[in-house]
mmCIF file with all atom_site columns, C-alpha atoms in Angstrom:
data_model
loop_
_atom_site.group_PDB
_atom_site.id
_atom_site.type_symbol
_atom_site.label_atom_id
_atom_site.label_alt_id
_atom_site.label_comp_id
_atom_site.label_asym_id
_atom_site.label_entity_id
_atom_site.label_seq_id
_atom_site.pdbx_PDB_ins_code
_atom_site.Cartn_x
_atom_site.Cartn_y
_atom_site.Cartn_z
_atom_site.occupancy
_atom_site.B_iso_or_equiv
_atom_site.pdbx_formal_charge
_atom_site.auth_seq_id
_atom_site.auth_comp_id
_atom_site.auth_asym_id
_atom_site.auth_atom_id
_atom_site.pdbx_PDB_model_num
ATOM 1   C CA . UNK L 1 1   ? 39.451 145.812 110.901 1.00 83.00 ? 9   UNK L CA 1
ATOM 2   C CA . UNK L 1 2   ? 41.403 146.955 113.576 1.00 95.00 ? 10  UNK L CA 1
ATOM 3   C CA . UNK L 1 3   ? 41.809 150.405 114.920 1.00 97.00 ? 11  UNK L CA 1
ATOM 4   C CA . UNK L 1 4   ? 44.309 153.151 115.428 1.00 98.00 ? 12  UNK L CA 1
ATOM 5   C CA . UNK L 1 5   ? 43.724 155.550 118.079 1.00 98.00 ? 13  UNK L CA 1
ATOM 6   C CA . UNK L 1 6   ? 45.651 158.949 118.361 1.00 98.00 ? 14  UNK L CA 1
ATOM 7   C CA . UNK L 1 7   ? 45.908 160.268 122.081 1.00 98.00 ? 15  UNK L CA 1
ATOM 8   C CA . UNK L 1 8   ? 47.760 163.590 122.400 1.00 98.00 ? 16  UNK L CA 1
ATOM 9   C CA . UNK L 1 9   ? 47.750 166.367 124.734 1.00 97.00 ? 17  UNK L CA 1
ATOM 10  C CA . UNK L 1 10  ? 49.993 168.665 126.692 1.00 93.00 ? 18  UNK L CA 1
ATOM 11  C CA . UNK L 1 11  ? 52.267 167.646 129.642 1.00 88.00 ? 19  UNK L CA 1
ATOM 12  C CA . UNK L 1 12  ? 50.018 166.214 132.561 1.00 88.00 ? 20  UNK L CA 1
ATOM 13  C CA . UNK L 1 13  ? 47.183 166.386 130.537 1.00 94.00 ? 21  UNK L CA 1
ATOM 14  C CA . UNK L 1 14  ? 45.347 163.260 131.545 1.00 95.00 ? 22  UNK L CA 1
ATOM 15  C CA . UNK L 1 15  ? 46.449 161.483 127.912 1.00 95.00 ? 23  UNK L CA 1
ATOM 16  C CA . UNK L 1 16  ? 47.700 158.408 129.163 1.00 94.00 ? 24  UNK L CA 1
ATOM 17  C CA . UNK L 1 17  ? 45.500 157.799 132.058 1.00 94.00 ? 25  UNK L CA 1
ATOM 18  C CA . UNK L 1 18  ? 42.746 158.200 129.045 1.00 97.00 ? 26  UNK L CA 1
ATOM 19  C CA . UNK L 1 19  ? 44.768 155.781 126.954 1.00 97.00 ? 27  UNK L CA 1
ATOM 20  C CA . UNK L 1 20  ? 45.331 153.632 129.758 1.00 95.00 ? 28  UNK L CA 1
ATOM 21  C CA . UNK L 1 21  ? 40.967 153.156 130.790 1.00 95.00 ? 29  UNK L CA 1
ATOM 22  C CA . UNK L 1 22  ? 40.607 153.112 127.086 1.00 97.00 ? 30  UNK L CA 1
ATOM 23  C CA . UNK L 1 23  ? 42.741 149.754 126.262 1.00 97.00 ? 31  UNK L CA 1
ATOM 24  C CA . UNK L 1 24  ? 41.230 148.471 129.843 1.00 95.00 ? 32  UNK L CA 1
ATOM 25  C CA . UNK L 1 25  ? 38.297 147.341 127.514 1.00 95.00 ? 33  UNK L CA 1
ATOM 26  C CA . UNK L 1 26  ? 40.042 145.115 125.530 1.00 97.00 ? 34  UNK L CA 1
ATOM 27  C CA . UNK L 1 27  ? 41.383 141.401 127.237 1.00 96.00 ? 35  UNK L CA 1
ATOM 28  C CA . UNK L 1 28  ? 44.751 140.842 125.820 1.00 97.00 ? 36  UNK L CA 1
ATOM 29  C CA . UNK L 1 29  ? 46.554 143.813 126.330 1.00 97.00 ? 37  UNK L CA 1
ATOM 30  C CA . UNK L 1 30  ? 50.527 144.976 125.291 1.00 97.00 ? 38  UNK L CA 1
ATOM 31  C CA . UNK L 1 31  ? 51.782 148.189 126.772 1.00 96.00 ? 39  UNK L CA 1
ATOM 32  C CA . UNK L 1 32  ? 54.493 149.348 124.355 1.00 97.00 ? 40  UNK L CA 1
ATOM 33  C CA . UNK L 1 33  ? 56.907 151.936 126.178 1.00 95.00 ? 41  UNK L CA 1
ATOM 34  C CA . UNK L 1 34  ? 59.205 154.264 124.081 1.00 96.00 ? 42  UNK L CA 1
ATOM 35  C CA . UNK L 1 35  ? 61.065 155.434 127.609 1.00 88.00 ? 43  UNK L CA 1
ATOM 36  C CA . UNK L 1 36  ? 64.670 154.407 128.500 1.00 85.00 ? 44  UNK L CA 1
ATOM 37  C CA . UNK L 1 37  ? 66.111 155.179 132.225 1.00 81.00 ? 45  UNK L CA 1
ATOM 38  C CA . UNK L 1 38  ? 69.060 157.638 131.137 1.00 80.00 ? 46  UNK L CA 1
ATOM 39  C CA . UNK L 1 39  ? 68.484 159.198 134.745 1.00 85.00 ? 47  UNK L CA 1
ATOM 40  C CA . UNK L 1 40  ? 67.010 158.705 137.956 1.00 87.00 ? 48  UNK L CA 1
ATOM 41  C CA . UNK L 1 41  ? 64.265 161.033 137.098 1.00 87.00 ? 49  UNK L CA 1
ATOM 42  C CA . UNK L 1 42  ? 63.244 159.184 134.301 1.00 80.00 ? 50  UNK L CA 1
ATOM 43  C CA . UNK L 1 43  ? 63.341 155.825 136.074 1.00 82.00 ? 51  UNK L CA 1
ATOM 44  C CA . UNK L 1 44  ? 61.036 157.068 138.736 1.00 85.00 ? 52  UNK L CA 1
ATOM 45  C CA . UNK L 1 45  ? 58.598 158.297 135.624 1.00 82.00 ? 53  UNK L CA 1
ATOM 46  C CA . UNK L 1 46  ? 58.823 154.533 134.250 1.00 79.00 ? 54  UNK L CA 1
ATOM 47  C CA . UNK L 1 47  ? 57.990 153.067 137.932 1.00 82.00 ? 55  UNK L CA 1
ATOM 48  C CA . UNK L 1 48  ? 55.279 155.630 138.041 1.00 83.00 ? 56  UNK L CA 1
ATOM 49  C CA . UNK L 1 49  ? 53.849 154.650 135.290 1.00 81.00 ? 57  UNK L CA 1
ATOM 50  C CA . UNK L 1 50  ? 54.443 150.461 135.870 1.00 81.00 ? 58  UNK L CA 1
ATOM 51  C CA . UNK L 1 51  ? 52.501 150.754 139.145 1.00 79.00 ? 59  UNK L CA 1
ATOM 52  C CA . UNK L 1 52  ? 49.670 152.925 137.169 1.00 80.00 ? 60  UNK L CA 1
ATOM 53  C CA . UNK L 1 53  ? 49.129 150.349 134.401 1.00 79.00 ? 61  UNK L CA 1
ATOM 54  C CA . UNK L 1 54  ? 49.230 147.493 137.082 1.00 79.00 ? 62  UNK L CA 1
ATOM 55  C CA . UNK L 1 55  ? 49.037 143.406 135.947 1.00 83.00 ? 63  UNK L CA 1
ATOM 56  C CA . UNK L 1 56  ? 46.959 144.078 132.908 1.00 90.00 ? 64  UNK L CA 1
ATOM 57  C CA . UNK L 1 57  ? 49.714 144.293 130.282 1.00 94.00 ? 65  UNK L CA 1
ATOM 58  C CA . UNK L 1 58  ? 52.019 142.661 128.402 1.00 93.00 ? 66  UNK L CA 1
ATOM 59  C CA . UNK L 1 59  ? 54.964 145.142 128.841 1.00 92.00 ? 67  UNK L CA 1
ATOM 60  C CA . UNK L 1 60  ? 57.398 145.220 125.152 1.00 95.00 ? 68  UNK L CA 1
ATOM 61  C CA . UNK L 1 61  ? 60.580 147.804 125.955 1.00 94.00 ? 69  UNK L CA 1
ATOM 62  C CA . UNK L 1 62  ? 61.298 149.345 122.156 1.00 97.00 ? 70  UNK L CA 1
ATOM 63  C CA . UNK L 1 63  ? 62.500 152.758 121.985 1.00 96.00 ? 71  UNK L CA 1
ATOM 64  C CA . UNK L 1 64  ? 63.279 152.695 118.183 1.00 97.00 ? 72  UNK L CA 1
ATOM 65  C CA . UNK L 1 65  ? 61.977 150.377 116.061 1.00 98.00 ? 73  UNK L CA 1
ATOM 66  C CA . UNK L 1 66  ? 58.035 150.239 116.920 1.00 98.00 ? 74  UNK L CA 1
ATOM 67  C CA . UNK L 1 67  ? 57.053 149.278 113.467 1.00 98.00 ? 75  UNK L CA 1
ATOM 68  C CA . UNK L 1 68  ? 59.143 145.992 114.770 1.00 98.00 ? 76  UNK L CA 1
ATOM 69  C CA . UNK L 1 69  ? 57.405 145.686 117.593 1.00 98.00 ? 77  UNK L CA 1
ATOM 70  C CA . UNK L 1 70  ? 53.839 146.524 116.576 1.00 98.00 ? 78  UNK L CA 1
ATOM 71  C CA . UNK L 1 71  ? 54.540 143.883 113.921 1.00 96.00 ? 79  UNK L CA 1
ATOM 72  C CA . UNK L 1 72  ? 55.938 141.136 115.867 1.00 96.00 ? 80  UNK L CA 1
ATOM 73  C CA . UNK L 1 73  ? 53.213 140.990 118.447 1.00 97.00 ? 81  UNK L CA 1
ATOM 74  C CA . UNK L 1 74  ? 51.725 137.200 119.405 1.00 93.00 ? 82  UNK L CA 1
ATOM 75  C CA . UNK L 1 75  ? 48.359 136.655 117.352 1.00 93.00 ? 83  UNK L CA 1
ATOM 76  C CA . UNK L 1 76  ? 45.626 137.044 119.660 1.00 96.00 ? 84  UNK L CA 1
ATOM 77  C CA . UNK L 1 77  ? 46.514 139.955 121.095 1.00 98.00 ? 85  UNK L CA 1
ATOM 78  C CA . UNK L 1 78  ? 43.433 142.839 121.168 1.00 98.00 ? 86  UNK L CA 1
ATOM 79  C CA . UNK L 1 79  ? 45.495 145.980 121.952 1.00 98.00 ? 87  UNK L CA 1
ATOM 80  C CA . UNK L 1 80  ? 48.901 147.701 121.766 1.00 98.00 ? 88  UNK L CA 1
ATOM 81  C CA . UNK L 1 81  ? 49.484 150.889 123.874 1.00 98.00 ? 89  UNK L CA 1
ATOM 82  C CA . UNK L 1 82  ? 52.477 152.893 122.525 1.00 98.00 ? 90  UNK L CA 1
ATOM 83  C CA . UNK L 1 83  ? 53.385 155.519 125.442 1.00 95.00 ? 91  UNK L CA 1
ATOM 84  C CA . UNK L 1 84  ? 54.708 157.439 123.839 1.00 94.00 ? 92  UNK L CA 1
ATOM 85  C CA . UNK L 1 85  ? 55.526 158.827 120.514 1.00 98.00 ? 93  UNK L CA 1
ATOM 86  C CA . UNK L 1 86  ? 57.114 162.041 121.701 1.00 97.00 ? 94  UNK L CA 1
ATOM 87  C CA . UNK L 1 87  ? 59.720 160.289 123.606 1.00 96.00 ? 95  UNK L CA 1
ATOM 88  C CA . UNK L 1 88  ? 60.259 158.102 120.847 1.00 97.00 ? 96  UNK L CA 1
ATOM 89  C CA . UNK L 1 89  ? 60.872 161.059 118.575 1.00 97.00 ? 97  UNK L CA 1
ATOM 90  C CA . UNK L 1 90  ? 63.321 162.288 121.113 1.00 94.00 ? 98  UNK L CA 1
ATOM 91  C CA . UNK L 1 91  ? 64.983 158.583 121.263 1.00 95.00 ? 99  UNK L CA 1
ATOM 92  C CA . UNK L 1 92  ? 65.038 159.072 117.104 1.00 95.00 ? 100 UNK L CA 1
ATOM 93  C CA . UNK L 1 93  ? 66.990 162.375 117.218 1.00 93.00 ? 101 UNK L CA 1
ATOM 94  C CA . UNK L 1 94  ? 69.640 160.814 119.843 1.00 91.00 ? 102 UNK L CA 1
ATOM 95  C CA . UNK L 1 95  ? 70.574 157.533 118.241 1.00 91.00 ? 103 UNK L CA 1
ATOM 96  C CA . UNK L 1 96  ? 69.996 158.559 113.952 1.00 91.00 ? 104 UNK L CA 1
ATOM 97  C CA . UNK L 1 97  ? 70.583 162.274 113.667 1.00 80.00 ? 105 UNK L CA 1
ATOM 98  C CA . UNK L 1 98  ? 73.645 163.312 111.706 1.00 75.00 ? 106 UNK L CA 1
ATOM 99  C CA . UNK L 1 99  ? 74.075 165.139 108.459 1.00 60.00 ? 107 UNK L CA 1
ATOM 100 C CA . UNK L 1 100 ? 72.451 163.423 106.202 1.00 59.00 ? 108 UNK L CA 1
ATOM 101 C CA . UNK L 1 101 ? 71.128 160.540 108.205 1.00 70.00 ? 109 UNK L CA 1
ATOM 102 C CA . UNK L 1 102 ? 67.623 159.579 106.958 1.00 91.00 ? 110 UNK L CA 1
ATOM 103 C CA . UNK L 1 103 ? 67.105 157.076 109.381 1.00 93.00 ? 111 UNK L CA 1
ATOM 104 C CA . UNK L 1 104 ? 64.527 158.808 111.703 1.00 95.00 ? 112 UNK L CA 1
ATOM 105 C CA . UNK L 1 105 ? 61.941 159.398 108.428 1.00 94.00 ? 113 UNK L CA 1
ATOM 106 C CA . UNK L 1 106 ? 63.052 155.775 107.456 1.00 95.00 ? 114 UNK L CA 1
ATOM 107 C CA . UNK L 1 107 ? 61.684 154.601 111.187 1.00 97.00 ? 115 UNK L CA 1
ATOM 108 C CA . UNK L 1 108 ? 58.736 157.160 110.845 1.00 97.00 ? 116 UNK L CA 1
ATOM 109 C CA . UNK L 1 109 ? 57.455 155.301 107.225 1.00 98.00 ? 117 UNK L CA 1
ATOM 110 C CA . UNK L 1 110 ? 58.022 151.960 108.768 1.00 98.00 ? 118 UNK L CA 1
ATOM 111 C CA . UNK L 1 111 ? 55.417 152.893 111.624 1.00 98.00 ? 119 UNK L CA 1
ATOM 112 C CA . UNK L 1 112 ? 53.014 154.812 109.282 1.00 98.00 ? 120 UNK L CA 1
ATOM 113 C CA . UNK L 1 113 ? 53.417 150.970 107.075 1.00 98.00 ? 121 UNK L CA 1
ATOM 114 C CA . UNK L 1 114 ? 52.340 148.676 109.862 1.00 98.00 ? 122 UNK L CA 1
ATOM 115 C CA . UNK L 1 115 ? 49.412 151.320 110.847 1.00 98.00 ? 123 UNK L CA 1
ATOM 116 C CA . UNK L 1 116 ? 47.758 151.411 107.928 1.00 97.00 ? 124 UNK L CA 1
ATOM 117 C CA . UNK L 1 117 ? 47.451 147.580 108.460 1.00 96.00 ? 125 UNK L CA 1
ATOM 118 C CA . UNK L 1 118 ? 47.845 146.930 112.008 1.00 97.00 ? 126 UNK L CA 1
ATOM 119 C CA . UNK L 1 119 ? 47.672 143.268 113.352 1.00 97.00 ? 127 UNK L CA 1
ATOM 120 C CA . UNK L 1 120 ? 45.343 144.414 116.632 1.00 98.00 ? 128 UNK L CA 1
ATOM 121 C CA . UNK L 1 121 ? 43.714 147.394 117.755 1.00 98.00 ? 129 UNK L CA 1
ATOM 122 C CA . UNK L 1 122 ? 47.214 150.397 118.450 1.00 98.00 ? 130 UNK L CA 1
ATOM 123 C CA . UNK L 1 123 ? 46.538 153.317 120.646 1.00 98.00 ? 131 UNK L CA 1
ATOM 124 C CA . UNK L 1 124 ? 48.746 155.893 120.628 1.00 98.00 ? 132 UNK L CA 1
ATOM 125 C CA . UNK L 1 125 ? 50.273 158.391 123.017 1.00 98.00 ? 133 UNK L CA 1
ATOM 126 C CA . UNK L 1 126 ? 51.802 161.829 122.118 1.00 98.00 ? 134 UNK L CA 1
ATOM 127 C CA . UNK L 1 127 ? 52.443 165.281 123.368 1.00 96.00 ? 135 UNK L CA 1
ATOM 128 C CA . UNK L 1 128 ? 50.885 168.151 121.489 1.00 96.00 ? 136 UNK L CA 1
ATOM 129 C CA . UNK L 1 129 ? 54.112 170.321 121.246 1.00 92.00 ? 137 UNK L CA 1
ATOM 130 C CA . UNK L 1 130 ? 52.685 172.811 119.047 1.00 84.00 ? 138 UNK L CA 1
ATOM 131 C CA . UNK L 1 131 ? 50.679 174.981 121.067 1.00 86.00 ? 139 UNK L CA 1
ATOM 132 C CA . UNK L 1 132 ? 53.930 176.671 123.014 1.00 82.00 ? 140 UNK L CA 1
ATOM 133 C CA . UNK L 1 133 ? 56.548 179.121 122.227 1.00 86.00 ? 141 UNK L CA 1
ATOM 134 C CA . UNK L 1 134 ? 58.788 178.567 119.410 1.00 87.00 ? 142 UNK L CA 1
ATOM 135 C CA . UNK L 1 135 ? 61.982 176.816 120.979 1.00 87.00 ? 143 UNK L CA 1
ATOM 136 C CA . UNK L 1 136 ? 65.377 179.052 120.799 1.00 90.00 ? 144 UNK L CA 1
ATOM 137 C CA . UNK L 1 137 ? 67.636 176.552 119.698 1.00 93.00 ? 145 UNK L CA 1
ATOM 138 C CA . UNK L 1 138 ? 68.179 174.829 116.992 1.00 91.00 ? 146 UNK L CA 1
ATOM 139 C CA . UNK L 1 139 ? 67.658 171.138 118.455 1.00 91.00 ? 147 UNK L CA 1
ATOM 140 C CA . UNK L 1 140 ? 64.690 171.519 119.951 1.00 92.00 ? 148 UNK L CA 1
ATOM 141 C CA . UNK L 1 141 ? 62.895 173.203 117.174 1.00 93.00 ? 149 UNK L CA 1
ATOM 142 C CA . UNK L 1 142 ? 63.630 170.154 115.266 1.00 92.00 ? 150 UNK L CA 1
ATOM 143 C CA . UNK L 1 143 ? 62.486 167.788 118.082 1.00 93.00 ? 151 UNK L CA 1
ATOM 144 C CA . UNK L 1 144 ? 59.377 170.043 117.692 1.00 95.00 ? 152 UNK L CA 1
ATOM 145 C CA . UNK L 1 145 ? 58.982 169.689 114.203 1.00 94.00 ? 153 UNK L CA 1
ATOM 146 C CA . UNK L 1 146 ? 59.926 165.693 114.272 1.00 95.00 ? 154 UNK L CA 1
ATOM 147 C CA . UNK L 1 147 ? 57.380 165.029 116.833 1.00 96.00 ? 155 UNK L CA 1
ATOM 148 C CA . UNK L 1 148 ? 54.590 167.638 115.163 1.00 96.00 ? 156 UNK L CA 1
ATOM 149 C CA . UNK L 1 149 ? 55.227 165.540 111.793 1.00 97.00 ? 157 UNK L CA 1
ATOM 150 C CA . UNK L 1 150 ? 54.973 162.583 113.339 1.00 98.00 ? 158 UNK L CA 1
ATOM 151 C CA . UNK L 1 151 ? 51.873 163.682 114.760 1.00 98.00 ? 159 UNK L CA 1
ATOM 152 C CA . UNK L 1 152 ? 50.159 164.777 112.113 1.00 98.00 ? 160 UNK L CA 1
ATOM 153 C CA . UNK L 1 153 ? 50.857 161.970 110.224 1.00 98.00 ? 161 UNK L CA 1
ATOM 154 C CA . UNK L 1 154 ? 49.619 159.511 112.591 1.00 98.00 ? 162 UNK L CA 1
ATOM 155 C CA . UNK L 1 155 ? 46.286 161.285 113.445 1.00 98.00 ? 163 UNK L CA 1
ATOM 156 C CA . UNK L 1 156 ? 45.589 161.255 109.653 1.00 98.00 ? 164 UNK L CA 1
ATOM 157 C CA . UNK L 1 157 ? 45.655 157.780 109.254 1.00 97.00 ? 165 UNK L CA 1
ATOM 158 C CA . UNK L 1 158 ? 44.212 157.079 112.947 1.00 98.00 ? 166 UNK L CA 1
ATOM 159 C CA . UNK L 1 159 ? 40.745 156.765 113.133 1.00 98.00 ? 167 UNK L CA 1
ATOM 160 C CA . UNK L 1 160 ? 39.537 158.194 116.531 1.00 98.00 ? 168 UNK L CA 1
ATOM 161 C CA . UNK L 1 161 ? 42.270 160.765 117.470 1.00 98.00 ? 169 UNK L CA 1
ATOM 162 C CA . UNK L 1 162 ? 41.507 162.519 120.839 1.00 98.00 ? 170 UNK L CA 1
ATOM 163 C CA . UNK L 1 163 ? 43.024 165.351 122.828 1.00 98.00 ? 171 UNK L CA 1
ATOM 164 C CA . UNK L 1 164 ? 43.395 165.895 126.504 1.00 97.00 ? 172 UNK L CA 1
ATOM 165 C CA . UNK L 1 165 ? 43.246 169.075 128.374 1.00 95.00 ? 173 UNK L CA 1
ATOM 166 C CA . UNK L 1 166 ? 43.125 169.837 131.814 1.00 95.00 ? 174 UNK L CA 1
ATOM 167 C CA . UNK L 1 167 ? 42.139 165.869 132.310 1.00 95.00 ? 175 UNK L CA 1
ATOM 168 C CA . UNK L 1 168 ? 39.122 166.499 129.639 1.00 97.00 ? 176 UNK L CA 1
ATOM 169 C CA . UNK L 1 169 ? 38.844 164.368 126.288 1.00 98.00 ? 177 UNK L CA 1
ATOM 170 C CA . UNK L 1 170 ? 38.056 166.118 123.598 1.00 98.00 ? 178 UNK L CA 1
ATOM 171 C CA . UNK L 1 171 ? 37.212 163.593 120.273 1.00 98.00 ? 179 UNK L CA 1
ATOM 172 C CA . UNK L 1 172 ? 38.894 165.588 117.160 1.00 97.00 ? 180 UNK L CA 1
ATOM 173 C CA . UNK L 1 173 ? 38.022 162.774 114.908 1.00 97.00 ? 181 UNK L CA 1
#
């Protein structure tokens, strides 16, 4: 049976550098990112983060539909890294939210779905976003309390979840 590994962690935590020497054990190897280049700053984090991974992977580009992704992978395949869920989350909010939209927990189930059954070993990144203040506004309490669900959610189904601090792994489960 294959495994699901949660990764999370604050910002510059070490979590993906940890996911990244984790899924270096395994041959065939898919990278799925979550990021899209809506500014320069964000393009420079995805050629950061290209250059870090190196020749190893199989890059997939998917910022909504992962359960598509996950599920659609060639057989033979030993590992998917999804990098990561919190951007994801954020990609959910900008494309699905409007009053009475239920697509983002409709994209949520269809992730938990191919989890609970995945077709190769998944590894997850996410940001721990509930150890800070509680936002001001509105949006980004939601944001907090998509990504938080999502979280939670994922880390009870995973089964090694680890979290980062200060470059340290920490094995929750």
């Amino acid at each position: 049976m294959a495994d699901v590994v949660f990764v999370t962690g604050g910002a510059r935590s070490g979590k993906s550098a940890f996911a990244l020497k984790y899924a270096q054990s395994f041959e065939k190897r898919v990278f799925l990112a979550t990021a899209e280049p809506f500014d320069h700053e964000m393009q420079d984090r995805i050629d950061r983060h290209r250059l870090e991974r190196g020749e190893g992977f199989v890059t997939v580009e998917e910022p909504l539909y992962l359960d598509r992704a996950i599920g659609n992978l060639p057989s033979g395949i030993d590992v998917v890294l999804v990098d990561c869920l919190t951007v994801w989350a954020g990609n959910l909010m900008y494309r699905f939210e409007s009053p009475g939209e239920k697509e983002i927990d409709r994209r949520i189930e269809a992730l938990l779905d191919v989890l609970s059954k995945p077709p190769c070993n998944v590894i997850l990144v996410s940001n721990e976003v509930g150890m800070g203040i509680v936002p001001e506004n509105a949006m980004a309490r939601k944001f907090r309390d998509i990504a938080g669900g999502v979280n939670q959610k994922v880390a009870a189904l995973s089964s090694q979840a680890w979290l980062l601090c200060s470059g340290l792994p920490l094995r929750l489960k």
